[in-house]
Coordinates of C-alpha atoms and ligand atoms in Angstrom, one line a residue:
M23 CA -28.3 0.3 13.6
Q24 CA -26.9 2.5 10.8
A25 CA -23.1 2.1 10.0
S26 CA -21.1 5.2 10.6
I27 CA -18.8 6.6 7.9
T28 CA -16.4 8.2 10.5
N29 CA -14.4 6.5 13.3
T30 CA -15.8 6.7 16.8
A31 CA -14.0 6.7 20.2
T32 CA -13.9 2.9 20.2
R33 CA -14.4 1.7 16.6
Y34 CA -13.5 2.3 13.0
G35 CA -16.0 3.8 10.6
W36 CA -16.7 2.2 7.2
A37 CA -14.6 4.7 5.1
T38 CA -11.5 3.6 7.1
I39 CA -12.4 -0.1 6.8
V40 CA -13.1 0.1 3.0
L41 CA -9.8 2.0 2.3
H42 CA -7.8 -0.4 4.6
W43 CA -8.9 -3.6 2.8
L44 CA -9.0 -2.1 -0.7
I45 CA -5.4 -0.9 -0.3
G46 CA -4.3 -4.1 1.3
I47 CA -5.7 -6.3 -1.5
I48 CA -4.3 -4.1 -4.3
F49 CA -0.9 -3.9 -2.5
I50 CA -0.6 -7.8 -2.3
G51 CA -1.8 -8.2 -5.9
Q52 CA 0.6 -5.4 -7.0
F53 CA 3.5 -7.1 -5.3
M54 CA 2.8 -10.5 -6.9
L55 CA 2.3 -8.8 -10.3
G56 CA 5.7 -7.0 -9.9
F57 CA 7.4 -10.3 -9.0
V58 CA 5.9 -12.2 -12.0
M59 CA 6.2 -9.5 -14.7
V60 CA 10.0 -9.2 -14.3
R61 CA 10.3 -13.0 -14.7
T62 CA 8.0 -13.3 -17.7
P63 CA 9.9 -14.7 -20.7
S64 CA 7.6 -13.2 -23.3
Q65 CA 8.6 -9.5 -23.9
R66 CA 5.1 -8.7 -25.2
T67 CA 3.3 -10.1 -22.1
A68 CA 5.9 -8.5 -19.8
F69 CA 5.2 -5.1 -21.4
E70 CA 1.4 -5.5 -20.9
L71 CA 1.9 -6.6 -17.3
I72 CA 4.3 -3.6 -16.6
Q73 CA 1.7 -1.2 -18.0
L74 CA -0.9 -2.7 -15.6
H75 CA 1.6 -2.6 -12.7
K76 CA 2.1 1.1 -13.4
S77 CA -1.7 1.8 -13.5
L78 CA -2.3 -0.1 -10.2
G79 CA 0.7 1.7 -8.7
F80 CA -0.8 5.1 -9.5
L81 CA -4.2 4.0 -8.2
L82 CA -2.5 2.9 -5.0
L83 CA -0.7 6.2 -4.6
G84 CA -4.0 8.1 -5.0
L85 CA -5.8 5.8 -2.5
I86 CA -3.0 6.1 0.1
I87 CA -2.9 9.9 -0.1
L88 CA -6.7 9.7 0.4
R89 CA -6.2 7.3 3.4
I90 CA -3.6 9.5 5.0
A91 CA -5.8 12.7 4.6
W92 CA -8.7 10.8 6.1
R93 CA -6.6 9.5 9.0
L94 CA -5.3 13.0 9.8
G95 CA -8.9 14.3 10.1
N96 CA -10.2 11.1 11.7
A97 CA -8.3 9.8 14.8
A98 CA -8.0 6.1 15.1
P99 CA -9.7 4.5 18.2
P100 CA -7.2 3.7 21.0
L101 CA -6.1 0.1 21.5
P102 CA -8.1 -1.9 24.0
P103 CA -6.8 -1.7 27.7
S104 CA -5.7 -5.3 27.5
V105 CA -2.9 -4.4 25.0
G106 CA 0.5 -4.4 26.7
A107 CA 2.9 -1.4 27.1
L108 CA 5.5 -2.7 24.5
E109 CA 2.9 -3.1 21.8
R110 CA 1.1 0.1 22.8
R111 CA 4.4 1.9 21.9
S112 CA 5.5 -0.2 18.9
A113 CA 2.1 -0.4 17.1
P114 CA 2.0 3.3 16.1
L115 CA 5.6 3.1 14.9
A116 CA 4.8 0.1 12.8
H117 CA 1.7 1.8 11.4
L118 CA 3.8 5.0 10.6
A119 CA 6.3 2.8 8.8
L120 CA 3.5 1.2 6.8
Y121 CA 2.2 4.6 5.7
A122 CA 5.8 5.7 4.8
F123 CA 6.4 2.6 2.7
Q124 CA 3.1 3.0 0.9
V125 CA 4.1 6.5 -0.2
A126 CA 7.8 5.8 -0.9
L127 CA 7.2 2.6 -2.9
P128 CA 4.9 3.9 -5.7
L129 CA 7.0 7.1 -5.8
S130 CA 10.2 5.1 -6.4
G131 CA 8.4 3.2 -9.2
W132 CA 7.3 6.5 -10.7
A133 CA 10.9 7.8 -10.4
L134 CA 12.2 4.7 -12.1
V135 CA 10.0 5.1 -15.2
S136 CA 10.6 8.9 -15.2
V137 CA 14.4 8.5 -15.5
S138 CA 14.3 5.6 -18.0
T139 CA 16.0 6.4 -21.3
L140 CA 13.4 4.1 -22.9
E141 CA 10.9 7.0 -22.5
I142 CA 7.8 4.7 -22.4
P143 CA 4.9 6.9 -21.4
S144 CA 2.7 5.9 -18.3
M145 CA -1.0 5.8 -19.2
P146 CA -3.0 4.8 -16.1
F147 CA -5.7 2.4 -17.3
N148 CA -5.3 4.0 -20.8
L149 CA -7.1 7.1 -19.5
F150 CA -4.5 9.8 -19.8
V151 CA -0.8 10.3 -19.9
M152 CA 0.8 10.7 -16.5
P153 CA 3.6 13.2 -16.6
N154 CA 7.1 12.0 -15.5
L155 CA 8.6 13.3 -12.3
P156 CA 11.1 16.1 -13.0
L157 CA 14.2 14.0 -12.8
A158 CA 17.1 13.7 -15.3
E159 CA 17.1 10.6 -17.5
S160 CA 20.1 8.3 -17.4
D161 CA 21.0 4.6 -17.3
A162 CA 22.7 5.1 -13.9
A163 CA 19.6 6.9 -12.4
E164 CA 17.4 4.1 -13.8
S165 CA 19.5 1.4 -12.1
F166 CA 19.5 3.4 -8.8
W167 CA 15.7 3.8 -8.8
T168 CA 15.2 0.2 -9.9
S169 CA 17.3 -1.0 -6.8
A170 CA 15.5 1.5 -4.5
H171 CA 12.1 0.2 -5.8
W172 CA 13.2 -3.5 -5.3
Y173 CA 14.4 -2.9 -1.7
L174 CA 11.3 -0.8 -0.8
A175 CA 9.0 -3.5 -2.3
Y176 CA 10.6 -6.4 -0.4
A177 CA 11.0 -4.4 2.9
G178 CA 7.3 -3.2 2.5
A179 CA 6.2 -6.8 1.9
A180 CA 8.0 -7.9 5.1
L181 CA 6.3 -5.2 7.1
V182 CA 2.9 -6.2 5.7
A183 CA 3.6 -9.8 6.7
L184 CA 4.5 -8.6 10.3
H185 CA 1.3 -6.5 10.3
V186 CA -0.8 -9.6 9.3
A187 CA 0.9 -11.8 11.9
A188 CA 0.2 -9.2 14.6
A189 CA -3.5 -9.0 13.5
L190 CA -3.8 -12.8 13.6
R191 CA -2.2 -13.0 17.0
H192 CA -4.8 -10.5 18.3
H193 CA -7.6 -12.5 16.8
F194 CA -6.6 -16.1 17.6
L195 CA -4.4 -15.9 20.7
L196 CA -5.4 -12.7 22.5
R197 CA -9.0 -12.7 21.3
D198 CA -9.3 -9.0 22.0
G199 CA -11.4 -7.8 19.0
V200 CA -8.5 -5.7 17.4
L201 CA -9.0 -7.5 14.1
T202 CA -12.8 -7.6 14.1
R203 CA -13.0 -3.8 14.7
M204 CA -11.3 -3.4 11.3
I205 CA -14.0 -5.6 9.8
T206 CA -17.3 -4.5 11.3
P207 CA -17.9 -0.7 11.2
S208 CA -19.0 1.5 14.1
S209 CA -22.7 2.3 14.3
A210 CA -24.3 5.7 14.7
G211 CA -24.4 6.5 18.4
E212 CA -21.6 4.2 19.4
Ligands
HEM314 C1 2.7 -0.1 -3.8 C2 3.0 -0.1 -5.1 C3 4.0 -1.0 -5.8 C4 4.4 -2.3 -5.4 C5 4.0 -3.1 -4.2 C6 5.4 -2.6 -6.4 C7 6.1 -3.9 -6.4 C8 7.1 -4.2 -7.3 C9 7.8 -5.5 -7.3 C10 7.7 -6.6 -6.3 C11 8.6 -5.5 -8.4 C12 9.6 -6.6 -8.9 C13 10.9 -6.6 -8.1 C14 11.7 -7.8 -8.5 O1 11.5 -8.9 -8.0 O2 12.7 -7.6 -9.3 C15 8.4 -4.2 -9.1 C16 9.0 -3.9 -10.3 C17 8.7 -2.7 -11.1 N1 7.8 -1.7 -10.7 FE1 6.7 -1.7 -9.0 N2 5.6 -1.6 -7.3 C18 4.7 -0.6 -7.0 C19 4.5 0.6 -7.7 C20 5.0 0.9 -8.9 C21 4.7 2.1 -9.7 C22 3.8 3.3 -9.2 C23 5.5 2.0 -10.8 C24 5.6 3.0 -11.9 C25 4.7 4.0 -12.2 C26 6.2 0.8 -10.8 C27 7.1 0.4 -11.8 C28 7.8 -0.8 -11.7 C29 8.7 -1.2 -12.8 C30 8.9 -0.5 -14.1 C31 9.3 -2.4 -12.4 C32 10.3 -3.3 -13.1 C33 11.7 -2.9 -12.7 C34 12.7 -3.7 -13.4 O3 12.9 -3.4 -14.6 O4 13.3 -4.6 -12.8 N3 5.9 0.1 -9.6 N4 7.5 -3.5 -8.4

């Protein structure tokens, strides 16, 4: 049967599935890259890694905007009836928080390079110069946004870990198909 691009009443379509895993993989890679680059002793290597981190961050921001737009026009299928009342209420809140972090985190990174007095331009994948956000440069603003970026990155990673744990619980303990429906797309007519 032909895979459907859109979500159906019971399943996710392939566009949602591709965006979900693409963003998830880049997010985890981006977190590890951020962690490593600020601890790299060689200034030259650190510089190259930070440029890559900025490029991937802008890519993630674009993908997450696309994902939110797609989600607004394409309702998610409801949870299976076996899911308890507490999780039925908490899951949408956790998902909303995940979306909020995915927007706030790259924006805080963008803010931090925008206010930096070093004035190093951001060139996503060497393709074009990304304009800075209209924020005043200062060392105090840079240290504020660096802290904000740090807190958002670690809180976001904790939320992702919770999300992964919840998905694994559904798959291995509850065996209710909540994880598999984010792997196999809906079919036309389903
Ligand atoms: C979802 C996207 C992002 C994630 C998960 C992420 C994650 C991180 C992490 C984990 C660190 C290291 C924190 C530490 O251990 O000290 C970091 C640092 C940094 N990030 Fe991001 N980041 C993202 C997006 C961005 C964007 C879009 C930019 C800029 C355009 C950016 C610029 C930076 C910079 C310049 C630093 C170094 C800060 C310092 O000097 O300590 N990040 N990021």
